């Protein structure tokens, strides 16, 4: 069920529960700014979710209200994860859904990192 991606933040969302350790995840990387783990329903051979530790509903919320340190820490972590996994060659795709038309389902900001095969066109043609 798509969400609108706007505050207020819902503390009961699934990624908030993963961050609190209430639900397990297959962790790939963590630091003081982010947690990265495998998507439960992968759409590519590599499908990783990177989420900030802070309570942000979406990219819109994160980009408008996160601190400079959180934004820098998040972006650097995404790049590091891809680099450390050897994904820079032959490449990868980042995707962030925001709001109902994007199909965002979890109201905690996350970036999808896809890799492991040619990823086709950016959007389905239909
Ligand atoms: P969105 O549509 O919000 O951009 O993407 C949400 C993603 O979260 C989906 O790709 C979905 O498979 C993933 N997801 C939903 N629930 C869980 C969960 O409990 N664990 C993990 N690892 N991924 C989840």
JSON list of C-alpha atoms and ligand atoms in Angstrom, two decimals:
[
{"chain": "A", "resi": 1, "resn": "UNK", "atom": "CA", "xyz": [0.00, 0.00, 0.00]},
{"chain": "A", "resi": 2, "resn": "UNK", "atom": "CA", "xyz": [1.74, 3.21, -1.12]},
{"chain": "A", "resi": 3, "resn": "UNK", "atom": "CA", "xyz": [2.32, 5.94, 1.44]},
{"chain": "A", "resi": 4, "resn": "UNK", "atom": "CA", "xyz": [2.55, 9.71, 0.96]},
{"chain": "A", "resi": 5, "resn": "UNK", "atom": "CA", "xyz": [6.14, 9.92, 2.25]},
{"chain": "A", "resi": 6, "resn": "UNK", "atom": "CA", "xyz": [5.43, 13.01, 4.36]},
{"chain": "A", "resi": 7, "resn": "UNK", "atom": "CA", "xyz": [5.72, 13.60, 8.11]},
{"chain": "A", "resi": 8, "resn": "UNK", "atom": "CA", "xyz": [4.68, 12.76, 10.75]},
{"chain": "A", "resi": 9, "resn": "UNK", "atom": "CA", "xyz": [7.06, 9.83, 11.11]},
{"chain": "A", "resi": 10, "resn": "UNK", "atom": "CA", "xyz": [5.43, 6.52, 12.04]},
{"chain": "A", "resi": 11, "resn": "UNK", "atom": "CA", "xyz": [7.56, 4.76, 14.66]},
{"chain": "A", "resi": 12, "resn": "UNK", "atom": "CA", "xyz": [5.86, 1.44, 13.95]},
{"chain": "A", "resi": 13, "resn": "UNK", "atom": "CA", "xyz": [7.10, 1.15, 10.34]},
{"chain": "A", "resi": 14, "resn": "UNK", "atom": "CA", "xyz": [9.05, -1.99, 9.47]},
{"chain": "A", "resi": 15, "resn": "UNK", "atom": "CA", "xyz": [12.42, -0.27, 9.05]},
{"chain": "A", "resi": 16, "resn": "UNK", "atom": "CA", "xyz": [12.06, 1.50, 12.40]},
{"chain": "A", "resi": 17, "resn": "UNK", "atom": "CA", "xyz": [11.50, -1.95, 13.90]},
{"chain": "A", "resi": 18, "resn": "UNK", "atom": "CA", "xyz": [14.59, -3.31, 12.12]},
{"chain": "A", "resi": 19, "resn": "UNK", "atom": "CA", "xyz": [16.64, -0.38, 13.45]},
{"chain": "A", "resi": 20, "resn": "UNK", "atom": "CA", "xyz": [15.42, -1.13, 16.99]},
{"chain": "A", "resi": 21, "resn": "UNK", "atom": "CA", "xyz": [16.38, -4.80, 16.57]},
{"chain": "A", "resi": 22, "resn": "UNK", "atom": "CA", "xyz": [12.79, -5.99, 16.92]},
{"chain": "A", "resi": 23, "resn": "UNK", "atom": "CA", "xyz": [12.85, -7.65, 13.49]},
{"chain": "A", "resi": 24, "resn": "UNK", "atom": "CA", "xyz": [15.91, -9.38, 12.01]},
{"chain": "A", "resi": 25, "resn": "UNK", "atom": "CA", "xyz": [17.63, -8.38, 8.80]},
{"chain": "A", "resi": 26, "resn": "UNK", "atom": "CA", "xyz": [20.54, -9.68, 6.75]},
{"chain": "A", "resi": 27, "resn": "UNK", "atom": "CA", "xyz": [22.93, -6.89, 7.63]},
{"chain": "A", "resi": 28, "resn": "UNK", "atom": "CA", "xyz": [25.60, -5.81, 5.15]},
{"chain": "A", "resi": 29, "resn": "UNK", "atom": "CA", "xyz": [27.00, -2.67, 6.73]},
{"chain": "A", "resi": 30, "resn": "UNK", "atom": "CA", "xyz": [26.36, -0.24, 9.54]},
{"chain": "A", "resi": 31, "resn": "UNK", "atom": "CA", "xyz": [27.90, 2.89, 10.95]},
{"chain": "A", "resi": 32, "resn": "UNK", "atom": "CA", "xyz": [26.69, 5.82, 13.02]},
{"chain": "A", "resi": 33, "resn": "UNK", "atom": "CA", "xyz": [24.58, 7.17, 10.13]},
{"chain": "A", "resi": 34, "resn": "UNK", "atom": "CA", "xyz": [23.21, 4.15, 8.24]},
{"chain": "A", "resi": 35, "resn": "UNK", "atom": "CA", "xyz": [22.16, 0.53, 8.28]},
{"chain": "A", "resi": 36, "resn": "UNK", "atom": "CA", "xyz": [22.32, -1.52, 5.06]},
{"chain": "A", "resi": 37, "resn": "UNK", "atom": "CA", "xyz": [20.70, -4.92, 4.59]},
{"chain": "A", "resi": 38, "resn": "UNK", "atom": "CA", "xyz": [19.36, -7.24, 1.90]},
{"chain": "A", "resi": 39, "resn": "UNK", "atom": "CA", "xyz": [15.86, -6.59, 0.58]},
{"chain": "A", "resi": 40, "resn": "UNK", "atom": "CA", "xyz": [13.49, -9.39, 1.64]},
{"chain": "A", "resi": 41, "resn": "UNK", "atom": "CA", "xyz": [12.07, -9.60, -1.91]},
{"chain": "A", "resi": 42, "resn": "UNK", "atom": "CA", "xyz": [15.05, -8.98, -4.21]},
{"chain": "A", "resi": 43, "resn": "UNK", "atom": "CA", "xyz": [14.42, -7.57, -7.69]},
{"chain": "A", "resi": 44, "resn": "UNK", "atom": "CA", "xyz": [18.01, -8.19, -8.88]},
{"chain": "A", "resi": 45, "resn": "UNK", "atom": "CA", "xyz": [20.85, -10.56, -7.87]},
{"chain": "A", "resi": 46, "resn": "UNK", "atom": "CA", "xyz": [22.04, -7.80, -5.55]},
{"chain": "A", "resi": 47, "resn": "UNK", "atom": "CA", "xyz": [19.26, -5.75, -3.96]},
{"chain": "A", "resi": 48, "resn": "UNK", "atom": "CA", "xyz": [20.33, -3.82, -0.90]},
{"chain": "A", "resi": 49, "resn": "UNK", "atom": "CA", "xyz": [18.44, -1.26, 1.15]},
{"chain": "A", "resi": 50, "resn": "UNK", "atom": "CA", "xyz": [20.37, 1.56, 2.79]},
{"chain": "A", "resi": 51, "resn": "UNK", "atom": "CA", "xyz": [18.52, 3.50, 5.47]},
{"chain": "A", "resi": 52, "resn": "UNK", "atom": "CA", "xyz": [19.50, 6.39, 7.72]},
{"chain": "A", "resi": 53, "resn": "UNK", "atom": "CA", "xyz": [19.34, 5.83, 11.48]},
{"chain": "A", "resi": 54, "resn": "UNK", "atom": "CA", "xyz": [17.38, 9.07, 11.82]},
{"chain": "A", "resi": 55, "resn": "UNK", "atom": "CA", "xyz": [13.60, 9.24, 11.62]},
{"chain": "A", "resi": 56, "resn": "UNK", "atom": "CA", "xyz": [12.90, 10.48, 8.08]},
{"chain": "A", "resi": 57, "resn": "UNK", "atom": "CA", "xyz": [9.79, 9.48, 6.15]},
{"chain": "A", "resi": 58, "resn": "UNK", "atom": "CA", "xyz": [11.24, 9.76, 2.64]},
{"chain": "A", "resi": 59, "resn": "UNK", "atom": "CA", "xyz": [13.80, 11.49, 0.45]},
{"chain": "A", "resi": 60, "resn": "UNK", "atom": "CA", "xyz": [11.67, 14.63, 0.60]},
{"chain": "A", "resi": 61, "resn": "UNK", "atom": "CA", "xyz": [11.83, 14.66, 4.40]},
{"chain": "A", "resi": 62, "resn": "UNK", "atom": "CA", "xyz": [15.51, 13.65, 4.58]},
{"chain": "A", "resi": 63, "resn": "UNK", "atom": "CA", "xyz": [16.71, 16.19, 2.02]},
{"chain": "A", "resi": 64, "resn": "UNK", "atom": "CA", "xyz": [14.77, 19.00, 3.70]},
{"chain": "A", "resi": 65, "resn": "UNK", "atom": "CA", "xyz": [15.42, 18.30, 7.38]},
{"chain": "A", "resi": 66, "resn": "UNK", "atom": "CA", "xyz": [18.46, 16.03, 7.93]},
{"chain": "A", "resi": 67, "resn": "UNK", "atom": "CA", "xyz": [21.69, 17.64, 9.11]},
{"chain": "A", "resi": 68, "resn": "UNK", "atom": "CA", "xyz": [24.62, 18.18, 6.77]},
{"chain": "A", "resi": 69, "resn": "UNK", "atom": "CA", "xyz": [26.49, 15.44, 8.64]},
{"chain": "A", "resi": 70, "resn": "UNK", "atom": "CA", "xyz": [23.62, 12.96, 8.19]},
{"chain": "A", "resi": 71, "resn": "UNK", "atom": "CA", "xyz": [23.30, 13.70, 4.49]},
{"chain": "A", "resi": 72, "resn": "UNK", "atom": "CA", "xyz": [27.04, 13.47, 3.89]},
{"chain": "A", "resi": 73, "resn": "UNK", "atom": "CA", "xyz": [27.31, 10.34, 6.02]},
{"chain": "A", "resi": 74, "resn": "UNK", "atom": "CA", "xyz": [24.45, 8.68, 4.18]},
{"chain": "A", "resi": 75, "resn": "UNK", "atom": "CA", "xyz": [25.71, 9.44, 0.68]},
{"chain": "A", "resi": 76, "resn": "UNK", "atom": "CA", "xyz": [29.26, 8.43, 1.51]},
{"chain": "A", "resi": 77, "resn": "UNK", "atom": "CA", "xyz": [28.04, 5.17, 3.05]},
{"chain": "A", "resi": 78, "resn": "UNK", "atom": "CA", "xyz": [26.01, 4.27, -0.05]},
{"chain": "A", "resi": 79, "resn": "UNK", "atom": "CA", "xyz": [29.07, 4.82, -2.23]},
{"chain": "A", "resi": 80, "resn": "UNK", "atom": "CA", "xyz": [31.31, 2.87, 0.13]},
{"chain": "A", "resi": 81, "resn": "UNK", "atom": "CA", "xyz": [28.95, -0.11, 0.26]},
{"chain": "A", "resi": 82, "resn": "UNK", "atom": "CA", "xyz": [28.83, -0.32, -3.54]},
{"chain": "A", "resi": 83, "resn": "UNK", "atom": "CA", "xyz": [32.59, 0.14, -3.83]},
{"chain": "A", "resi": 84, "resn": "UNK", "atom": "CA", "xyz": [33.41, -2.42, -1.12]},
{"chain": "A", "resi": 85, "resn": "UNK", "atom": "CA", "xyz": [31.11, -4.97, -2.75]},
{"chain": "A", "resi": 86, "resn": "UNK", "atom": "CA", "xyz": [32.94, -4.49, -6.07]},
{"chain": "A", "resi": 87, "resn": "UNK", "atom": "CA", "xyz": [29.87, -3.18, -7.85]},
{"chain": "A", "resi": 88, "resn": "UNK", "atom": "CA", "xyz": [31.41, -0.16, -9.59]},
{"chain": "A", "resi": 89, "resn": "UNK", "atom": "CA", "xyz": [32.35, -2.34, -12.54]},
{"chain": "A", "resi": 90, "resn": "UNK", "atom": "CA", "xyz": [30.10, -3.24, -14.34]},
{"chain": "A", "resi": 91, "resn": "UNK", "atom": "CA", "xyz": [27.85, -0.86, -12.44]},
{"chain": "A", "resi": 92, "resn": "UNK", "atom": "CA", "xyz": [24.77, -0.50, -10.30]},
{"chain": "A", "resi": 93, "resn": "UNK", "atom": "CA", "xyz": [21.56, 1.49, -9.94]},
{"chain": "A", "resi": 94, "resn": "UNK", "atom": "CA", "xyz": [20.26, 3.58, -7.04]},
{"chain": "A", "resi": 95, "resn": "UNK", "atom": "CA", "xyz": [16.55, 4.22, -6.61]},
{"chain": "A", "resi": 96, "resn": "UNK", "atom": "CA", "xyz": [14.55, 6.11, -4.01]},
{"chain": "A", "resi": 97, "resn": "UNK", "atom": "CA", "xyz": [10.76, 6.00, -4.07]},
{"chain": "A", "resi": 98, "resn": "UNK", "atom": "CA", "xyz": [8.96, 9.02, -2.63]},
{"chain": "A", "resi": 99, "resn": "UNK", "atom": "CA", "xyz": [5.23, 9.14, -2.24]},
{"chain": "A", "resi": 100, "resn": "UNK", "atom": "CA", "xyz": [2.23, 7.47, -3.77]},
{"chain": "A", "resi": 101, "resn": "UNK", "atom": "CA", "xyz": [3.05, 7.70, -7.49]},
{"chain": "A", "resi": 102, "resn": "UNK", "atom": "CA", "xyz": [6.47, 6.18, -6.86]},
{"chain": "A", "resi": 103, "resn": "UNK", "atom": "CA", "xyz": [4.95, 3.21, -5.05]},
{"chain": "A", "resi": 104, "resn": "UNK", "atom": "CA", "xyz": [6.82, 3.92, -1.79]},
{"chain": "A", "resi": 105, "resn": "UNK", "atom": "CA", "xyz": [5.58, 1.37, 0.74]},
{"chain": "A", "resi": 106, "resn": "UNK", "atom": "CA", "xyz": [7.82, 1.81, 3.77]},
{"chain": "A", "resi": 107, "resn": "UNK", "atom": "CA", "xyz": [7.64, 5.31, 5.29]},
{"chain": "A", "resi": 108, "resn": "UNK", "atom": "CA", "xyz": [11.29, 5.44, 6.38]},
{"chain": "A", "resi": 109, "resn": "UNK", "atom": "CA", "xyz": [13.70, 6.93, 3.83]},
{"chain": "A", "resi": 110, "resn": "UNK", "atom": "CA", "xyz": [15.66, 4.24, 1.98]},
{"chain": "A", "resi": 111, "resn": "UNK", "atom": "CA", "xyz": [17.74, 3.85, -1.13]},
{"chain": "A", "resi": 112, "resn": "UNK", "atom": "CA", "xyz": [17.56, 0.68, -3.16]},
{"chain": "A", "resi": 113, "resn": "UNK", "atom": "CA", "xyz": [20.92, -0.50, -4.55]},
{"chain": "A", "resi": 114, "resn": "UNK", "atom": "CA", "xyz": [20.50, -2.89, -7.48]},
{"chain": "A", "resi": 115, "resn": "UNK", "atom": "CA", "xyz": [23.29, -4.78, -9.24]},
{"chain": "A", "resi": 116, "resn": "UNK", "atom": "CA", "xyz": [24.37, -8.14, -10.58]},
{"chain": "A", "resi": 117, "resn": "UNK", "atom": "CA", "xyz": [22.88, -8.08, -14.07]},
{"chain": "A", "resi": 118, "resn": "UNK", "atom": "CA", "xyz": [22.11, -5.57, -16.83]},
{"chain": "A", "resi": 119, "resn": "UNK", "atom": "CA", "xyz": [19.30, -3.55, -15.29]},
{"chain": "A", "resi": 120, "resn": "UNK", "atom": "CA", "xyz": [17.42, -2.53, -18.40]},
{"chain": "A", "resi": 121, "resn": "UNK", "atom": "CA", "xyz": [15.61, 0.73, -18.95]},
{"chain": "A", "resi": 122, "resn": "UNK", "atom": "CA", "xyz": [15.13, 3.16, -16.08]},
{"chain": "A", "resi": 123, "resn": "UNK", "atom": "CA", "xyz": [11.36, 2.80, -16.07]},
{"chain": "A", "resi": 124, "resn": "UNK", "atom": "CA", "xyz": [8.97, 0.17, -17.40]},
{"chain": "A", "resi": 125, "resn": "UNK", "atom": "CA", "xyz": [7.46, 1.32, -20.69]},
{"chain": "A", "resi": 126, "resn": "UNK", "atom": "CA", "xyz": [3.88, 0.63, -19.59]},
{"chain": "B", "resi": 1, "resn": "LIG", "atom": "P1", "xyz": [9.61, 0.90, -1.29]},
{"chain": "B", "resi": 1, "resn": "LIG", "atom": "O1", "xyz": [8.52, 0.40, -2.19]},
{"chain": "B", "resi": 1, "resn": "LIG", "atom": "O2", "xyz": [9.06, 1.52, -0.02]},
{"chain": "B", "resi": 1, "resn": "LIG", "atom": "O3", "xyz": [10.59, 1.79, -2.00]},
{"chain": "B", "resi": 1, "resn": "LIG", "atom": "O4", "xyz": [10.46, -0.38, -0.91]},
{"chain": "B", "resi": 1, "resn": "LIG", "atom": "C1", "xyz": [10.30, -1.10, 0.27]},
{"chain": "B", "resi": 1, "resn": "LIG", "atom": "C2", "xyz": [11.17, -2.33, 0.16]},
{"chain": "B", "resi": 1, "resn": "LIG", "atom": "O5", "xyz": [11.26, -2.91, 1.44]},
{"chain": "B", "resi": 1, "resn": "LIG", "atom": "C3", "xyz": [10.62, -3.41, -0.77]},
{"chain": "B", "resi": 1, "resn": "LIG", "atom": "O6", "xyz": [11.57, -3.69, -1.80]},
{"chain": "B", "resi": 1, "resn": "LIG", "atom": "C4", "xyz": [10.40, -4.60, 0.14]},
{"chain": "B", "resi": 1, "resn": "LIG", "atom": "O7", "xyz": [10.71, -5.84, -0.46]},
{"chain": "B", "resi": 1, "resn": "LIG", "atom": "C5", "xyz": [11.30, -4.29, 1.31]},
{"chain": "B", "resi": 1, "resn": "LIG", "atom": "N1", "xyz": [10.87, -4.84, 2.59]},
{"chain": "B", "resi": 1, "resn": "LIG", "atom": "C6", "xyz": [9.61, -4.76, 3.12]},
{"chain": "B", "resi": 1, "resn": "LIG", "atom": "N2", "xyz": [9.56, -5.37, 4.32]},
{"chain": "B", "resi": 1, "resn": "LIG", "atom": "C7", "xyz": [10.82, -5.82, 4.56]},
{"chain": "B", "resi": 1, "resn": "LIG", "atom": "C8", "xyz": [11.40, -6.53, 5.66]},
{"chain": "B", "resi": 1, "resn": "LIG", "atom": "O8", "xyz": [10.76, -6.86, 6.66]},
{"chain": "B", "resi": 1, "resn": "LIG", "atom": "N3", "xyz": [12.74, -6.83, 5.56]},
{"chain": "B", "resi": 1, "resn": "LIG", "atom": "C9", "xyz": [13.49, -6.47, 4.47]},
{"chain": "B", "resi": 1, "resn": "LIG", "atom": "N4", "xyz": [14.78, -6.82, 4.47]},
{"chain": "B", "resi": 1, "resn": "LIG", "atom": "N5", "xyz": [12.95, -5.80, 3.41]},
{"chain": "B", "resi": 1, "resn": "LIG", "atom": "C10", "xyz": [11.64, -5.49, 3.46]}
]
